[in-house]
Coordinates of C-alpha atoms and ligand atoms in Angstrom, one line a residue:
M1 CA -10.2 -51.7 -34.1
R2 CA -8.9 -50.1 -30.9
R3 CA -9.4 -46.4 -30.5
V4 CA -6.2 -44.5 -31.2
R5 CA -5.1 -42.7 -28.0
V6 CA -1.6 -41.3 -27.8
R7 CA 0.1 -39.2 -25.3
F8 CA 3.0 -36.7 -25.0
A9 CA 4.5 -37.1 -21.6
P10 CA 7.1 -34.5 -20.8
S11 CA 8.9 -34.1 -17.5
P12 CA 9.0 -30.5 -16.5
T13 CA 12.8 -30.5 -16.0
G14 CA 13.5 -27.4 -18.2
P15 CA 12.4 -25.8 -21.4
L16 CA 11.0 -28.2 -24.1
H17 CA 13.8 -28.9 -26.6
M18 CA 12.8 -28.8 -30.3
G19 CA 13.2 -32.6 -30.3
G20 CA 10.4 -32.8 -27.7
V21 CA 8.2 -30.6 -29.8
R22 CA 8.7 -33.0 -32.7
T23 CA 7.7 -35.9 -30.5
A24 CA 4.5 -34.0 -29.5
L25 CA 3.9 -33.1 -33.2
Y26 CA 4.2 -36.7 -34.4
N27 CA 1.8 -37.9 -31.7
Y28 CA -0.6 -35.1 -32.6
L29 CA -0.5 -35.9 -36.3
F30 CA -0.9 -39.6 -35.7
A31 CA -3.9 -39.0 -33.4
R32 CA -5.6 -36.5 -35.7
Q33 CA -5.2 -38.6 -38.8
A34 CA -6.8 -41.6 -37.0
G35 CA -9.6 -39.5 -35.5
G36 CA -8.2 -40.5 -32.1
D37 CA -7.2 -38.6 -29.0
F38 CA -4.0 -36.7 -28.1
I39 CA -3.2 -36.4 -24.4
I40 CA -0.7 -34.4 -22.6
R41 CA 0.5 -35.9 -19.3
I42 CA 3.0 -34.2 -17.1
E43 CA 5.5 -36.7 -15.6
D44 CA 6.7 -34.8 -12.6
T45 CA 7.4 -37.6 -10.1
D46 CA 11.2 -36.8 -9.9
S47 CA 11.0 -33.9 -7.5
N48 CA 14.8 -33.4 -7.7
R49 CA 14.7 -32.5 -11.3
Y50 CA 11.6 -30.3 -11.1
V51 CA 12.2 -26.8 -12.6
P52 CA 9.7 -24.0 -11.8
G53 CA 8.1 -22.6 -14.9
A54 CA 9.0 -25.6 -17.1
E55 CA 5.4 -26.9 -17.1
E56 CA 3.9 -23.6 -18.2
Y57 CA 6.6 -23.3 -20.8
I58 CA 5.7 -26.7 -22.3
F59 CA 2.0 -25.7 -22.6
D60 CA 2.8 -22.3 -24.0
A61 CA 5.2 -23.8 -26.5
L62 CA 2.7 -26.3 -27.8
E63 CA 0.0 -23.7 -28.0
W64 CA 2.3 -21.5 -30.1
C65 CA 2.9 -24.4 -32.4
G66 CA -0.8 -25.1 -32.8
I67 CA -0.6 -28.5 -31.2
K68 CA -3.8 -28.9 -29.3
A69 CA -4.5 -31.6 -26.8
D70 CA -7.9 -33.4 -26.4
E71 CA -7.1 -34.3 -22.8
G72 CA -4.5 -32.9 -20.4
V73 CA -3.6 -30.8 -17.4
R74 CA -5.2 -27.6 -18.9
E75 CA -7.9 -29.4 -20.9
G76 CA -9.1 -31.9 -18.3
G77 CA -10.7 -35.1 -19.4
P78 CA -12.2 -38.4 -18.3
H79 CA -8.8 -40.0 -17.3
G80 CA -7.5 -37.2 -15.1
P81 CA -5.7 -35.9 -13.2
Y82 CA -3.1 -35.6 -15.9
R83 CA -0.2 -34.5 -13.7
Q84 CA 1.4 -37.5 -12.1
S85 CA 2.2 -35.7 -8.8
E86 CA -1.6 -35.5 -8.4
R87 CA -2.0 -39.2 -9.0
R88 CA 0.6 -40.3 -6.3
E89 CA -1.9 -42.4 -4.3
I90 CA -2.5 -44.6 -7.3
Y91 CA 0.9 -46.0 -7.7
L92 CA 1.7 -47.7 -4.4
E93 CA -1.1 -50.1 -4.9
Y94 CA 0.3 -51.2 -8.2
A95 CA 3.8 -51.5 -6.9
L96 CA 2.5 -53.7 -4.1
R97 CA 0.6 -55.9 -6.6
L98 CA 3.9 -56.7 -8.2
V99 CA 5.5 -57.6 -4.9
E100 CA 2.6 -59.9 -4.1
S101 CA 2.8 -61.6 -7.5
G102 CA 6.5 -62.1 -7.1
N103 CA 7.5 -59.7 -9.8
A104 CA 9.0 -57.1 -7.4
Y105 CA 10.6 -57.0 -4.0
Y106 CA 11.5 -54.6 -1.2
A107 CA 15.1 -53.5 -0.9
F108 CA 16.3 -51.7 2.2
D109 CA 19.9 -50.8 1.2
T110 CA 20.8 -47.3 2.3
P111 CA 22.5 -45.0 -0.2
E112 CA 25.8 -45.4 1.8
E113 CA 25.6 -49.2 1.5
L114 CA 25.0 -48.9 -2.3
D115 CA 27.9 -46.6 -2.6
R116 CA 30.1 -49.0 -0.7
L117 CA 29.0 -51.9 -3.0
R118 CA 29.6 -49.8 -6.1
H119 CA 33.1 -48.9 -4.9
E120 CA 34.1 -52.4 -3.9
T121 CA 32.9 -53.8 -7.3
E122 CA 34.8 -51.1 -9.1
Q123 CA 38.0 -51.9 -7.2
R124 CA 37.6 -55.5 -8.6
G125 CA 37.5 -53.9 -12.1
D126 CA 33.7 -54.5 -12.5
T127 CA 30.6 -52.3 -12.5
F128 CA 28.0 -52.8 -9.9
A129 CA 24.5 -53.8 -11.1
Y130 CA 21.6 -54.4 -8.8
N131 CA 20.4 -57.7 -10.5
Y132 CA 19.7 -61.4 -10.2
K133 CA 23.3 -62.0 -9.1
V134 CA 23.1 -59.8 -5.9
R135 CA 19.5 -59.4 -5.0
G136 CA 19.4 -62.7 -3.0
S137 CA 22.2 -61.7 -0.8
L138 CA 21.4 -58.0 -0.1
A139 CA 19.0 -56.5 2.3
T140 CA 15.9 -57.4 0.3
S141 CA 12.6 -59.1 1.0
L142 CA 14.1 -62.0 -1.1
A143 CA 16.9 -62.5 1.4
L144 CA 15.5 -61.4 4.8
P145 CA 12.9 -63.4 6.7
A146 CA 9.3 -62.2 6.3
D147 CA 9.0 -61.0 9.9
E148 CA 12.2 -59.0 9.6
V149 CA 10.9 -57.3 6.4
E150 CA 7.7 -56.5 8.2
K151 CA 9.5 -55.1 11.2
R152 CA 11.7 -52.9 9.1
I153 CA 8.7 -51.4 7.3
E154 CA 6.8 -50.9 10.5
R155 CA 9.6 -49.1 12.2
G156 CA 9.9 -46.7 9.3
D157 CA 13.1 -47.9 7.7
Q158 CA 13.4 -46.5 4.2
W159 CA 12.8 -48.9 1.4
V160 CA 12.3 -49.1 -2.3
I161 CA 10.4 -51.6 -4.4
R162 CA 12.5 -53.0 -7.2
F163 CA 11.4 -54.9 -10.3
M164 CA 12.6 -58.5 -10.3
M165 CA 14.1 -58.8 -13.7
P166 CA 14.0 -62.4 -14.8
E167 CA 17.3 -64.1 -15.4
N168 CA 18.5 -65.1 -18.9
E169 CA 15.2 -64.7 -20.7
E170 CA 14.9 -63.4 -24.3
V171 CA 12.4 -60.6 -24.5
H172 CA 11.0 -60.2 -28.0
M173 CA 9.7 -56.7 -28.8
H174 CA 8.3 -54.9 -31.7
D175 CA 8.9 -51.3 -32.7
L176 CA 6.8 -49.7 -35.4
I177 CA 9.9 -47.9 -36.7
R178 CA 12.7 -50.3 -35.9
G179 CA 11.0 -53.6 -36.4
D180 CA 11.7 -56.6 -34.1
V181 CA 14.2 -56.1 -31.3
T182 CA 15.3 -58.9 -28.9
I183 CA 17.2 -58.5 -25.7
N184 CA 18.4 -60.9 -23.0
T185 CA 17.2 -59.9 -19.6
S186 CA 20.5 -60.9 -17.9
T187 CA 21.9 -57.6 -19.3
L188 CA 19.3 -55.6 -17.4
D189 CA 19.2 -54.6 -13.8
D190 CA 16.4 -54.5 -11.2
K191 CA 15.0 -51.0 -11.6
V192 CA 13.5 -49.1 -8.7
L193 CA 9.8 -48.7 -9.2
Y194 CA 8.7 -47.0 -6.0
K195 CA 10.5 -45.1 -3.1
S196 CA 9.2 -44.9 0.4
A197 CA 11.4 -41.8 1.0
D198 CA 9.1 -39.5 -1.0
Q199 CA 6.2 -41.9 -1.5
L200 CA 6.6 -41.6 -5.2
P201 CA 6.9 -44.0 -8.1
T202 CA 9.8 -43.8 -10.5
Y203 CA 9.3 -43.0 -14.2
H204 CA 8.9 -46.6 -15.2
L205 CA 6.1 -47.6 -12.9
A206 CA 4.1 -44.3 -13.2
N207 CA 4.5 -44.3 -17.0
I208 CA 3.3 -47.9 -17.5
V209 CA 0.4 -47.6 -15.0
D210 CA -0.8 -44.3 -16.5
D211 CA -0.5 -45.5 -20.1
H212 CA -2.6 -48.5 -19.0
L213 CA -5.2 -46.5 -17.1
M214 CA -5.4 -43.8 -19.8
E215 CA -5.9 -46.5 -22.4
I216 CA -3.0 -45.5 -24.5
S217 CA -2.9 -47.4 -27.8
H218 CA 0.5 -46.2 -29.2
V219 CA 3.6 -44.9 -27.4
I220 CA 5.5 -42.6 -29.8
R221 CA 8.6 -41.2 -28.0
G222 CA 12.3 -40.4 -28.4
E223 CA 14.9 -43.1 -29.1
E224 CA 16.5 -42.5 -25.7
W225 CA 13.7 -44.6 -24.3
L226 CA 14.4 -47.7 -26.4
P227 CA 16.6 -49.2 -23.7
S228 CA 13.7 -49.1 -21.3
L229 CA 11.4 -51.0 -23.6
P230 CA 12.2 -54.5 -22.3
L231 CA 11.4 -53.4 -18.8
H232 CA 8.2 -51.9 -20.0
Y233 CA 7.2 -55.1 -21.9
L234 CA 7.9 -57.1 -18.7
L235 CA 6.0 -54.7 -16.6
Y236 CA 2.9 -55.1 -18.8
R237 CA 3.3 -58.8 -18.6
A238 CA 3.8 -58.7 -14.8
F239 CA 0.6 -56.8 -14.4
G240 CA -1.3 -59.1 -16.8
W241 CA -1.9 -56.3 -19.3
T242 CA 0.0 -57.7 -22.3
D243 CA -3.2 -57.9 -24.3
T244 CA -3.9 -54.2 -24.2
Q245 CA -0.3 -53.0 -24.1
P246 CA 0.3 -50.1 -26.5
E247 CA 2.3 -50.4 -29.6
F248 CA 5.7 -48.6 -29.6
A249 CA 7.5 -46.3 -32.0
H250 CA 10.8 -44.8 -31.0
L251 CA 11.7 -41.7 -33.0
P252 CA 15.3 -41.0 -34.3
L253 CA 17.5 -38.4 -32.6
L254 CA 17.9 -34.9 -33.9
L255 CA 21.5 -34.5 -34.8
K256 CA 23.9 -31.6 -34.8
P257 CA 24.3 -29.7 -38.1
T258 CA 27.6 -31.7 -38.6
G259 CA 25.6 -34.9 -38.3
Q260 CA 27.8 -36.0 -35.4
G261 CA 26.0 -36.4 -32.1
K262 CA 22.8 -35.2 -30.5
L263 CA 21.6 -31.6 -31.2
S264 CA 22.2 -29.7 -27.9
K265 CA 21.6 -26.3 -26.6
R266 CA 25.3 -25.6 -26.8
D267 CA 25.2 -26.2 -30.6
G268 CA 22.5 -23.5 -30.8
D269 CA 24.5 -21.1 -28.7
K270 CA 27.6 -21.7 -30.7
L271 CA 26.1 -21.5 -34.2
G272 CA 23.5 -18.9 -33.4
F273 CA 20.2 -20.8 -33.9
P274 CA 17.5 -21.6 -31.3
V275 CA 16.9 -25.1 -30.1
F276 CA 13.9 -24.1 -28.0
P277 CA 10.5 -23.1 -29.4
L278 CA 10.2 -20.1 -27.1
Q279 CA 12.7 -18.0 -25.3
W280 CA 13.5 -19.4 -21.9
T281 CA 14.9 -17.7 -18.9
S282 CA 16.3 -20.3 -16.5
P283 CA 15.8 -19.9 -12.7
D284 CA 19.4 -18.5 -12.5
G285 CA 18.7 -15.9 -15.1
E286 CA 20.3 -17.4 -18.2
V287 CA 18.4 -16.6 -21.3
S288 CA 18.2 -19.1 -24.2
H289 CA 16.9 -18.2 -27.7
G290 CA 13.5 -19.2 -28.9
Y291 CA 12.2 -19.7 -32.4
R292 CA 9.3 -17.4 -31.7
E293 CA 11.4 -14.5 -30.4
D294 CA 13.9 -15.0 -33.3
G295 CA 11.1 -14.3 -35.7
Y296 CA 10.1 -17.7 -36.9
F297 CA 6.5 -18.3 -37.9
P298 CA 5.0 -21.3 -36.0
E299 CA 3.9 -22.8 -39.3
A300 CA 7.4 -22.7 -40.7
F301 CA 8.9 -24.2 -37.5
I302 CA 6.4 -27.0 -37.5
N303 CA 6.9 -27.7 -41.2
M304 CA 10.6 -27.8 -40.7
L305 CA 10.3 -30.1 -37.7
A306 CA 7.9 -32.5 -39.4
L307 CA 10.5 -33.2 -42.1
L308 CA 13.2 -33.9 -39.5
G309 CA 12.8 -37.6 -39.4
W310 CA 9.8 -38.1 -41.6
N311 CA 9.6 -37.8 -45.3
P312 CA 6.5 -37.8 -47.5
G313 CA 8.1 -39.9 -50.2
T314 CA 7.5 -37.0 -52.7
E315 CA 9.3 -33.8 -53.5
Q316 CA 6.8 -31.7 -51.6
E317 CA 8.4 -29.6 -48.9
I318 CA 5.8 -27.1 -47.9
F319 CA 3.1 -28.6 -45.7
S320 CA 0.3 -27.0 -43.8
M321 CA -0.8 -28.7 -40.5
E322 CA -3.8 -30.1 -42.4
E323 CA -1.6 -31.6 -45.1
L324 CA 0.7 -33.1 -42.5
I325 CA -2.3 -34.7 -40.7
A326 CA -3.4 -36.2 -44.0
Q327 CA 0.0 -37.5 -45.1
F328 CA 2.0 -38.4 -42.0
S329 CA 2.8 -42.0 -41.4
L330 CA 5.1 -43.8 -39.0
D331 CA 6.2 -46.1 -41.9
R332 CA 8.1 -43.1 -43.4
V333 CA 9.9 -42.1 -40.2
S334 CA 13.5 -43.0 -40.6
K335 CA 15.5 -45.2 -38.2
S336 CA 18.6 -43.1 -38.4
G337 CA 19.1 -39.7 -36.8
A338 CA 17.9 -36.6 -38.6
R339 CA 20.5 -33.9 -39.1
F340 CA 19.3 -30.4 -38.3
N341 CA 20.2 -27.7 -40.8
P342 CA 19.8 -24.1 -39.6
D343 CA 19.9 -22.8 -43.2
K344 CA 17.0 -25.0 -44.0
A345 CA 15.1 -23.7 -41.0
R346 CA 15.6 -20.1 -42.3
W347 CA 14.6 -21.2 -45.8
F348 CA 11.3 -22.6 -44.5
N349 CA 10.6 -19.3 -42.7
A350 CA 11.3 -17.4 -45.9
Q351 CA 8.8 -19.6 -47.8
Y352 CA 6.1 -18.7 -45.3
M353 CA 7.2 -15.1 -45.3
H354 CA 6.7 -14.7 -49.0
V355 CA 3.1 -15.7 -48.8
R356 CA 2.3 -14.2 -45.5
D357 CA -0.7 -11.9 -45.2
N358 CA 0.3 -8.2 -45.5
D359 CA -1.9 -7.0 -42.7
A360 CA -0.4 -9.6 -40.3
L361 CA 3.1 -8.5 -41.3
A362 CA 2.2 -4.9 -40.8
D363 CA 1.3 -5.7 -37.2
A364 CA 4.8 -6.9 -36.6
Y365 CA 6.5 -4.3 -38.8
M366 CA 4.9 -1.2 -37.2
P367 CA 6.6 -1.7 -33.8
L368 CA 9.9 -2.2 -35.6
L369 CA 9.4 1.2 -37.3
R370 CA 8.4 2.8 -34.0
E371 CA 11.7 1.7 -32.6
H372 CA 13.3 3.9 -35.2
G373 CA 10.9 6.8 -34.4
I374 CA 8.7 6.2 -37.4
D375 CA 4.9 6.0 -37.2
I376 CA 3.0 5.2 -40.4
P377 CA -0.6 4.1 -40.9
H378 CA -1.3 0.4 -40.9
E379 CA -2.5 0.5 -44.5
K380 CA 0.8 1.9 -45.6
A381 CA 2.8 -0.6 -43.5
A382 CA 0.9 -3.4 -45.1
R383 CA 1.6 -2.1 -48.6
I384 CA 5.3 -1.8 -48.0
A385 CA 5.3 -5.3 -46.3
G386 CA 3.7 -6.7 -49.5
Y387 CA 6.5 -5.2 -51.6
I388 CA 9.4 -6.3 -49.5
K389 CA 8.3 -9.7 -48.0
G390 CA 9.6 -11.5 -51.1
R391 CA 13.1 -10.5 -50.1
A392 CA 12.8 -11.1 -46.4
T393 CA 13.3 -14.2 -44.1
F394 CA 12.2 -12.5 -40.9
V395 CA 10.2 -9.4 -40.1
S396 CA 13.4 -8.1 -38.5
D397 CA 14.8 -7.9 -42.0
F398 CA 12.2 -5.3 -42.9
W399 CA 14.1 -2.3 -41.6
E400 CA 17.1 -3.1 -43.8
L401 CA 14.8 -3.5 -46.7
S402 CA 12.9 -0.3 -46.3
Y403 CA 14.7 2.3 -44.1
F404 CA 15.5 4.4 -47.2
L405 CA 11.7 5.1 -47.6
F406 CA 11.8 7.0 -44.4
K407 CA 15.2 8.6 -44.7
A408 CA 16.0 10.6 -47.9
P409 CA 19.5 10.3 -49.1
V410 CA 21.9 13.1 -48.2
T411 CA 25.0 11.7 -49.7
F412 CA 25.3 9.3 -52.5
D413 CA 27.3 6.1 -52.9
Q414 CA 30.4 7.1 -54.9
K415 CA 30.8 3.7 -56.5
V416 CA 27.3 3.8 -57.9
V417 CA 27.8 7.5 -58.9
D418 CA 31.0 6.5 -60.8
K419 CA 29.1 3.8 -62.6
Y420 CA 25.7 5.4 -63.4
W421 CA 25.8 9.2 -62.9
K422 CA 27.7 9.8 -66.1
N423 CA 27.3 10.4 -69.8
D424 CA 23.7 11.7 -70.5
N425 CA 22.2 9.9 -67.5
P426 CA 21.7 13.0 -65.3
E427 CA 19.9 14.7 -68.2
H428 CA 17.8 11.7 -68.7
I429 CA 16.9 11.6 -65.0
A430 CA 15.9 15.3 -65.3
G431 CA 13.7 14.3 -68.2
L432 CA 12.2 11.4 -66.2
R433 CA 11.5 13.9 -63.3
D434 CA 9.4 16.0 -65.7
V435 CA 7.5 12.9 -66.9
L436 CA 6.8 12.0 -63.3
A437 CA 5.7 15.5 -62.5
G438 CA 3.0 15.2 -65.1
I439 CA 1.5 12.0 -63.6
D440 CA -1.3 12.3 -61.1
D441 CA -2.1 8.6 -60.5
F442 CA 1.1 7.5 -58.7
S443 CA 0.2 3.8 -58.5
N444 CA 3.2 1.7 -59.4
A445 CA 1.5 0.1 -62.4
N446 CA 0.6 3.6 -63.9
T447 CA 4.0 5.2 -63.3
E448 CA 5.7 2.1 -64.7
T449 CA 3.7 2.1 -67.9
I450 CA 4.2 5.8 -68.5
C451 CA 7.9 5.9 -67.6
H452 CA 8.8 2.8 -69.7
A453 CA 7.0 4.1 -72.7
W454 CA 8.9 7.3 -72.4
I455 CA 12.3 5.4 -72.0
E456 CA 11.5 3.3 -75.1
E457 CA 10.3 6.2 -77.1
H458 CA 13.6 7.9 -76.6
G459 CA 15.6 4.8 -77.2
Y460 CA 17.4 5.1 -73.8
K461 CA 19.1 2.1 -72.2
M462 CA 16.7 0.8 -69.6
G463 CA 19.4 -0.5 -67.2
Q464 CA 21.3 2.8 -67.3
I465 CA 18.2 4.9 -66.5
M466 CA 16.9 2.6 -63.8
N467 CA 20.2 2.4 -62.0
A468 CA 20.6 6.2 -62.1
F469 CA 17.0 6.6 -61.0
R470 CA 17.7 4.3 -58.0
L471 CA 20.8 6.2 -57.1
A472 CA 18.8 9.4 -57.1
I473 CA 15.9 8.1 -55.0
V474 CA 17.8 5.8 -52.5
G475 CA 21.4 7.1 -52.6
E476 CA 22.8 3.6 -53.2
S477 CA 21.9 0.5 -55.1
K478 CA 19.3 -0.8 -52.7
G479 CA 15.6 -1.2 -52.5
F480 CA 12.9 -2.9 -54.4
S481 CA 11.0 -1.9 -57.6
M482 CA 11.5 1.8 -58.4
Y483 CA 7.8 2.3 -59.1
E484 CA 6.7 0.5 -56.0
M485 CA 9.1 2.7 -54.0
C486 CA 7.8 5.9 -55.8
E487 CA 4.2 4.8 -55.0
V488 CA 5.1 4.5 -51.3
L489 CA 7.0 7.8 -51.3
G490 CA 4.2 9.6 -53.1
K491 CA 4.6 12.2 -55.9
E492 CA 5.8 15.1 -53.8
E493 CA 8.6 13.2 -52.0
T494 CA 9.7 11.4 -55.2
L495 CA 10.1 14.8 -57.0
R496 CA 11.8 16.3 -54.0
R497 CA 14.4 13.5 -53.9
L498 CA 15.0 13.7 -57.7
D499 CA 15.5 17.5 -57.4
Y500 CA 17.9 17.1 -54.6
A501 CA 19.9 14.4 -56.5
L502 CA 20.0 16.5 -59.6
A503 CA 21.3 19.4 -57.7
N504 CA 23.8 17.5 -55.5
I505 CA 25.3 14.6 -57.3
P506 CA 28.4 15.7 -59.1
R507 CA 28.6 14.1 -62.5
A508 CA 31.2 11.2 -62.7
Ligands
LIG1 N1 8.6 -38.4 -19.1 C1 9.3 -39.0 -20.2 C2 10.1 -37.9 -20.9 O1 10.4 -36.9 -20.3 C3 8.4 -39.7 -21.1 C4 8.9 -40.8 -21.9 C5 7.8 -41.6 -22.6 O2 7.2 -41.0 -23.5 O3 7.5 -42.7 -22.2 O4 10.5 -38.0 -22.0

């Protein structure tokens, strides 16, 4: 069996979209499961589309997600360099090989000539395609005499090398997700493979040459590359590499929450969810939301992404990276687009929040408190985090879930007063205050046992007492377990708040 080697091959044209992260993730899972290699290759041969900072962003994003490469720009490896702009001298030789074997040809058309051709064809109600119909009559090495071709190259005319797409041939392809696909080559044009102007290959040539040289066994990439597959098949054949050509799997699109169309950055802006893993500031200063900065845990983000297009065939929804590695399979990747649901993304984060380590949560909670001028010991922050995380989705929810611990009520919510500060309730709270005053061990389990026994002993209504108790301590009907709150407040503050409430809440 051939060694599994897969690659994620982003172009640094902007921040990595969450769809790109999913492609990287599936490649990573596939490689890890097979005990193979996961490679990151930067495809930066299109200098017009290069965006400064995008490459760093891609690496940082994958690192945050816990997707580690075995070989790549940062990792190095035996097939480097892994940045195509550093491999530029490799590609010309391969382009020339194709010219020599009759699979490609030189074309000397200037951009102006091509524009004119396009325009003329359009005027006839047609669309211009550079293909078998026209290549024999344009300024190409197929039409011009050999010495003329040589002369033009020698005097420095600009040229490109184009693939000579066969005429009227059925190309039979296989995709691991979509099955068999057949296309007739007459519908395809003669793609540019190499340009003398910048001495760089185009995506198609560089991609095939590198996948071959890097011994890639499987190409797992987005569906948008499916139309390029026939050309890629034919390039492998033209090079004589069909025997070792990789297998292909084209992943379904990520769709908008409505299910209509591809998930875009604009959808995120409109509906208030991130489409990028990390916050991104574009070269012109525009800031886009990131999952990290919006408070998502990388594990939750990855779990959510894994299930956008793949299903395990069971009811299980929560997967660690290890579980994903064990269970992932291309067979269970769907052919149709995967609809993104922002509520589900938040749900995933909440699931991870509920079981998150309290100390780790305290690390994120303390700066939030400091923004409100509150400094508490780490141990206390961790304890509170443990009590409130079950109600939170993000750490940013923690303030709303706990501010009343740091700010004693001055006034009291009238609606709650009307409902619970009536009948004998104020007297009962006064009684409860005395019970609490007699307790030294203020741990929530202890106060709960003692207070509940007292409530039962007197035959009071639990709900009435607890609601009045909450009103007195919090000022409104918010908060978590009364005993946990009392534990955090401590005996002195608990009694102080009760005394204030008893003195200041007018009976309803
Ligand atoms: N550079 C291409 C991209 O940006 C890679 C496509 C492929 O994986 O072949 O998506």
